[in-house]
Structures are given as structure tokens and as C-alpha cells.
């Protein structure tokens, strides 16, 4: 990404295709209820006493004009039994932004919901942002949530022959 905000538990970076495991040398594959998948997990700010909306984002440049649409599935990470202490303690809201404008906003997504597929026309956008936030208003109480943008794809215009 050209810019991002992610909690320090994720080393301030979006996690691609996995989450950190319980020890430094283990990983957990992404899964939003359909089995192992590729994607991006964004962990909202978890710092105790944080007084803003707990959010996370990753922004990507879209250079040129060949991009037509973006698709992804949204959902919360599903953890297998025995992977505790990991769990989702609050729902999340997912957004897709183009050039800083929100073009898609989910309702509250919790861990009991199936993945939701979304497709966004890109038009002339030069920047794509994946944004997620805790559903709660600013709240100093830490609650964990592991939102995933699964199988993200950007489609391009077919080259003319």
C-alpha cells in the first residue's frame, strides 16, 4: 500500500494471506468461513484508552487508466478451536473508498455472518482504500476484531488486438 494504519500487534502493517500466530514463528491462514483464502487482514487500533474510532486502512495507487473494477469478499476471520486467545469481540464496518470518497459501506459484520461479495466500478479513480472500523463509537475499552478483505482483485481493460 502507498499508506496504511494498522495496529502494532500486526507490526503496523496489513497482513497478507495470514495472521501472526501465538508465537513469533507460527502463522494462521486467513479464513472467513469458506476455508483458507488469500486476502488482506486489517487490525484496527487496539491500544488501551484509545479515544478515537478504532480503525484501520490500506490505500493503493491506481496509476494509469486501464483499471475497470475491484472485487472482494468481506468477513471476519474464523478461528479454529484451540487457536484462543484469538476471537472477534465486536462487529466491524467495512468500507471501500475511491479517491477519498466512500463508495461502499457495509452494515455491522460479525463472526456469525457468511462472507459478502462486493464489486466496485473504478471509473477514473486514482486511489483505492480498504477501510475498516469497530462498530462502537470511540471507546477506551479494547475489543479485538480481525476483519478480512478476501480474494481482492482488480480488473483491467482487455488490450485491443
mmCIF file with all atom_site columns, N, CA and C in Angstrom, residues 32-33 74-78 88-94 106-116 135 144-147:
data_model
loop_
_atom_site.group_PDB
_atom_site.id
_atom_site.type_symbol
_atom_site.label_atom_id
_atom_site.label_alt_id
_atom_site.label_comp_id
_atom_site.label_asym_id
_atom_site.label_entity_id
_atom_site.label_seq_id
_atom_site.pdbx_PDB_ins_code
_atom_site.Cartn_x
_atom_site.Cartn_y
_atom_site.Cartn_z
_atom_site.occupancy
_atom_site.B_iso_or_equiv
_atom_site.pdbx_formal_charge
_atom_site.auth_seq_id
_atom_site.auth_comp_id
_atom_site.auth_asym_id
_atom_site.auth_atom_id
_atom_site.pdbx_PDB_model_num
ATOM 1  N N  . UNK A 1 32  ? -12.554 -16.758 6.140  1.00 0.00 ? 32  UNK A N  1
ATOM 2  C CA . UNK A 1 32  ? -13.753 -16.012 6.509  1.00 0.00 ? 32  UNK A CA 1
ATOM 3  C C  . UNK A 1 32  ? -14.996 -16.906 6.451  1.00 0.00 ? 32  UNK A C  1
ATOM 4  N N  . UNK A 1 33  ? -14.766 -18.197 6.655  1.00 0.00 ? 33  UNK A N  1
ATOM 5  C CA . UNK A 1 33  ? -15.879 -19.135 6.713  1.00 0.00 ? 33  UNK A CA 1
ATOM 6  C C  . UNK A 1 33  ? -15.996 -20.048 5.517  1.00 0.00 ? 33  UNK A C  1
ATOM 7  N N  . UNK A 1 74  ? -15.902 -9.755  1.961  1.00 0.00 ? 74  UNK A N  1
ATOM 8  C CA . UNK A 1 74  ? -15.606 -9.223  3.286  1.00 0.00 ? 74  UNK A CA 1
ATOM 9  C C  . UNK A 1 74  ? -16.161 -10.146 4.352  1.00 0.00 ? 74  UNK A C  1
ATOM 10 N N  . UNK A 1 75  ? -15.462 -10.220 5.462  1.00 0.00 ? 75  UNK A N  1
ATOM 11 C CA . UNK A 1 75  ? -15.904 -11.031 6.585  1.00 0.00 ? 75  UNK A CA 1
ATOM 12 C C  . UNK A 1 75  ? -14.883 -10.983 7.697  1.00 0.00 ? 75  UNK A C  1
ATOM 13 N N  . UNK A 1 76  ? -15.250 -11.525 8.839  1.00 0.00 ? 76  UNK A N  1
ATOM 14 C CA . UNK A 1 76  ? -14.325 -11.599 9.968  1.00 0.00 ? 76  UNK A CA 1
ATOM 15 C C  . UNK A 1 76  ? -13.624 -12.951 9.958  1.00 0.00 ? 76  UNK A C  1
ATOM 16 N N  . UNK A 1 77  ? -12.378 -12.935 10.370 1.00 0.00 ? 77  UNK A N  1
ATOM 17 C CA . UNK A 1 77  ? -11.583 -14.158 10.464 1.00 0.00 ? 77  UNK A CA 1
ATOM 18 C C  . UNK A 1 77  ? -12.299 -15.199 11.306 1.00 0.00 ? 77  UNK A C  1
ATOM 19 N N  . UNK A 1 78  ? -12.333 -16.424 10.826 1.00 0.00 ? 78  UNK A N  1
ATOM 20 C CA . UNK A 1 78  ? -12.861 -17.559 11.589 1.00 0.00 ? 78  UNK A CA 1
ATOM 21 C C  . UNK A 1 78  ? -11.669 -18.284 12.198 1.00 0.00 ? 78  UNK A C  1
ATOM 22 N N  . UNK A 1 88  ? -13.114 -12.741 17.770 1.00 0.00 ? 88  UNK A N  1
ATOM 23 C CA . UNK A 1 88  ? -13.682 -11.448 17.414 1.00 0.00 ? 88  UNK A CA 1
ATOM 24 C C  . UNK A 1 88  ? -14.640 -11.041 18.527 1.00 0.00 ? 88  UNK A C  1
ATOM 25 N N  . UNK A 1 89  ? -14.361 -9.917  19.157 1.00 0.00 ? 89  UNK A N  1
ATOM 26 C CA . UNK A 1 89  ? -15.157 -9.476  20.303 1.00 0.00 ? 89  UNK A CA 1
ATOM 27 C C  . UNK A 1 89  ? -16.162 -8.385  19.955 1.00 0.00 ? 89  UNK A C  1
ATOM 28 N N  . UNK A 1 90  ? -16.124 -7.889  18.725 1.00 0.00 ? 90  UNK A N  1
ATOM 29 C CA . UNK A 1 90  ? -17.037 -6.831  18.302 1.00 0.00 ? 90  UNK A CA 1
ATOM 30 C C  . UNK A 1 90  ? -17.227 -6.926  16.795 1.00 0.00 ? 90  UNK A C  1
ATOM 31 N N  . UNK A 1 91  ? -18.367 -6.501  16.291 1.00 0.00 ? 91  UNK A N  1
ATOM 32 C CA . UNK A 1 91  ? -18.525 -6.434  14.831 1.00 0.00 ? 91  UNK A CA 1
ATOM 33 C C  . UNK A 1 91  ? -17.670 -5.312  14.243 1.00 0.00 ? 91  UNK A C  1
ATOM 34 N N  . UNK A 1 92  ? -17.585 -5.309  12.922 1.00 0.00 ? 92  UNK A N  1
ATOM 35 C CA . UNK A 1 92  ? -16.826 -4.285  12.206 1.00 0.00 ? 92  UNK A CA 1
ATOM 36 C C  . UNK A 1 92  ? -17.650 -3.766  11.034 1.00 0.00 ? 92  UNK A C  1
ATOM 37 N N  . UNK A 1 93  ? -17.294 -2.582  10.585 1.00 0.00 ? 93  UNK A N  1
ATOM 38 C CA . UNK A 1 93  ? -17.878 -1.983  9.389  1.00 0.00 ? 93  UNK A CA 1
ATOM 39 C C  . UNK A 1 93  ? -16.765 -1.883  8.352  1.00 0.00 ? 93  UNK A C  1
ATOM 40 N N  . UNK A 1 94  ? -17.050 -2.345  7.147  1.00 0.00 ? 94  UNK A N  1
ATOM 41 C CA . UNK A 1 94  ? -16.098 -2.322  6.042  1.00 0.00 ? 94  UNK A CA 1
ATOM 42 C C  . UNK A 1 94  ? -16.475 -1.198  5.078  1.00 0.00 ? 94  UNK A C  1
ATOM 43 N N  . UNK A 1 106 ? -20.492 -1.300  4.450  1.00 0.00 ? 106 UNK A N  1
ATOM 44 C CA . UNK A 1 106 ? -21.303 -2.424  4.935  1.00 0.00 ? 106 UNK A CA 1
ATOM 45 C C  . UNK A 1 106 ? -22.072 -2.000  6.176  1.00 0.00 ? 106 UNK A C  1
ATOM 46 N N  . UNK A 1 107 ? -23.026 -2.806  6.534  1.00 0.00 ? 107 UNK A N  1
ATOM 47 C CA . UNK A 1 107 ? -23.600 -2.698  7.865  1.00 0.00 ? 107 UNK A CA 1
ATOM 48 C C  . UNK A 1 107 ? -22.647 -3.404  8.820  1.00 0.00 ? 107 UNK A C  1
ATOM 49 N N  . UNK A 1 108 ? -22.999 -3.526  10.082 1.00 0.00 ? 108 UNK A N  1
ATOM 50 C CA . UNK A 1 108 ? -22.142 -4.258  11.019 1.00 0.00 ? 108 UNK A CA 1
ATOM 51 C C  . UNK A 1 108 ? -21.984 -5.717  10.590 1.00 0.00 ? 108 UNK A C  1
ATOM 52 N N  . UNK A 1 109 ? -20.745 -6.171  10.515 1.00 0.00 ? 109 UNK A N  1
ATOM 53 C CA . UNK A 1 109 ? -20.421 -7.556  10.133 1.00 0.00 ? 109 UNK A CA 1
ATOM 54 C C  . UNK A 1 109 ? -19.875 -8.248  11.376 1.00 0.00 ? 109 UNK A C  1
ATOM 55 N N  . UNK A 1 110 ? -20.496 -9.371  11.747 1.00 0.00 ? 110 UNK A N  1
ATOM 56 C CA . UNK A 1 110 ? -19.984 -10.117 12.902 1.00 0.00 ? 110 UNK A CA 1
ATOM 57 C C  . UNK A 1 110 ? -19.521 -11.497 12.460 1.00 0.00 ? 110 UNK A C  1
ATOM 58 N N  . UNK A 1 111 ? -18.967 -12.247 13.400 1.00 0.00 ? 111 UNK A N  1
ATOM 59 C CA . UNK A 1 111 ? -18.334 -13.528 13.058 1.00 0.00 ? 111 UNK A CA 1
ATOM 60 C C  . UNK A 1 111 ? -19.324 -14.635 12.738 1.00 0.00 ? 111 UNK A C  1
ATOM 61 N N  . UNK A 1 112 ? -20.632 -14.394 12.911 1.00 0.00 ? 112 UNK A N  1
ATOM 62 C CA . UNK A 1 112 ? -21.613 -15.420 12.564 1.00 0.00 ? 112 UNK A CA 1
ATOM 63 C C  . UNK A 1 112 ? -22.114 -15.267 11.128 1.00 0.00 ? 112 UNK A C  1
ATOM 64 N N  . UNK A 1 113 ? -21.745 -14.174 10.471 1.00 0.00 ? 113 UNK A N  1
ATOM 65 C CA . UNK A 1 113 ? -22.257 -13.890 9.137  1.00 0.00 ? 113 UNK A CA 1
ATOM 66 C C  . UNK A 1 113 ? -21.404 -14.539 8.052  1.00 0.00 ? 113 UNK A C  1
ATOM 67 N N  . UNK A 1 114 ? -22.052 -14.966 6.959  1.00 0.00 ? 114 UNK A N  1
ATOM 68 C CA . UNK A 1 114 ? -21.271 -15.505 5.839  1.00 0.00 ? 114 UNK A CA 1
ATOM 69 C C  . UNK A 1 114 ? -20.554 -14.362 5.127  1.00 0.00 ? 114 UNK A C  1
ATOM 70 N N  . UNK A 1 115 ? -19.518 -14.679 4.348  1.00 0.00 ? 115 UNK A N  1
ATOM 71 C CA . UNK A 1 115 ? -18.817 -13.649 3.588  1.00 0.00 ? 115 UNK A CA 1
ATOM 72 C C  . UNK A 1 115 ? -19.784 -12.929 2.640  1.00 0.00 ? 115 UNK A C  1
ATOM 73 N N  . UNK A 1 116 ? -19.504 -11.668 2.410  1.00 0.00 ? 116 UNK A N  1
ATOM 74 C CA . UNK A 1 116 ? -20.291 -10.867 1.473  1.00 0.00 ? 116 UNK A CA 1
ATOM 75 C C  . UNK A 1 116 ? -19.378 -10.468 0.317  1.00 0.00 ? 116 UNK A C  1
ATOM 76 N N  . UNK A 1 135 ? -17.487 -1.180  15.231 1.00 0.00 ? 135 UNK A N  1
ATOM 77 C CA . UNK A 1 135 ? -18.814 -0.572  15.151 1.00 0.00 ? 135 UNK A CA 1
ATOM 78 C C  . UNK A 1 135 ? -19.088 0.402   16.293 1.00 0.00 ? 135 UNK A C  1
ATOM 79 N N  . UNK A 1 144 ? -11.110 -6.917  20.441 1.00 0.00 ? 144 UNK A N  1
ATOM 80 C CA . UNK A 1 144 ? -10.423 -7.382  19.238 1.00 0.00 ? 144 UNK A CA 1
ATOM 81 C C  . UNK A 1 144 ? -11.415 -7.731  18.132 1.00 0.00 ? 144 UNK A C  1
ATOM 82 N N  . UNK A 1 145 ? -10.997 -7.441  16.899 1.00 0.00 ? 145 UNK A N  1
ATOM 83 C CA . UNK A 1 145 ? -11.753 -7.818  15.719 1.00 0.00 ? 145 UNK A CA 1
ATOM 84 C C  . UNK A 1 145 ? -10.745 -7.976  14.578 1.00 0.00 ? 145 UNK A C  1
ATOM 85 N N  . UNK A 1 146 ? -10.929 -9.028  13.800 1.00 0.00 ? 146 UNK A N  1
ATOM 86 C CA . UNK A 1 146 ? -9.994  -9.375  12.721 1.00 0.00 ? 146 UNK A CA 1
ATOM 87 C C  . UNK A 1 146 ? -10.721 -9.330  11.379 1.00 0.00 ? 146 UNK A C  1
ATOM 88 N N  . UNK A 1 147 ? -10.879 -8.143  10.783 1.00 0.00 ? 147 UNK A N  1
ATOM 89 C CA . UNK A 1 147 ? -11.589 -8.009  9.512  1.00 0.00 ? 147 UNK A CA 1
ATOM 90 C C  . UNK A 1 147 ? -10.700 -8.376  8.327  1.00 0.00 ? 147 UNK A C  1
#
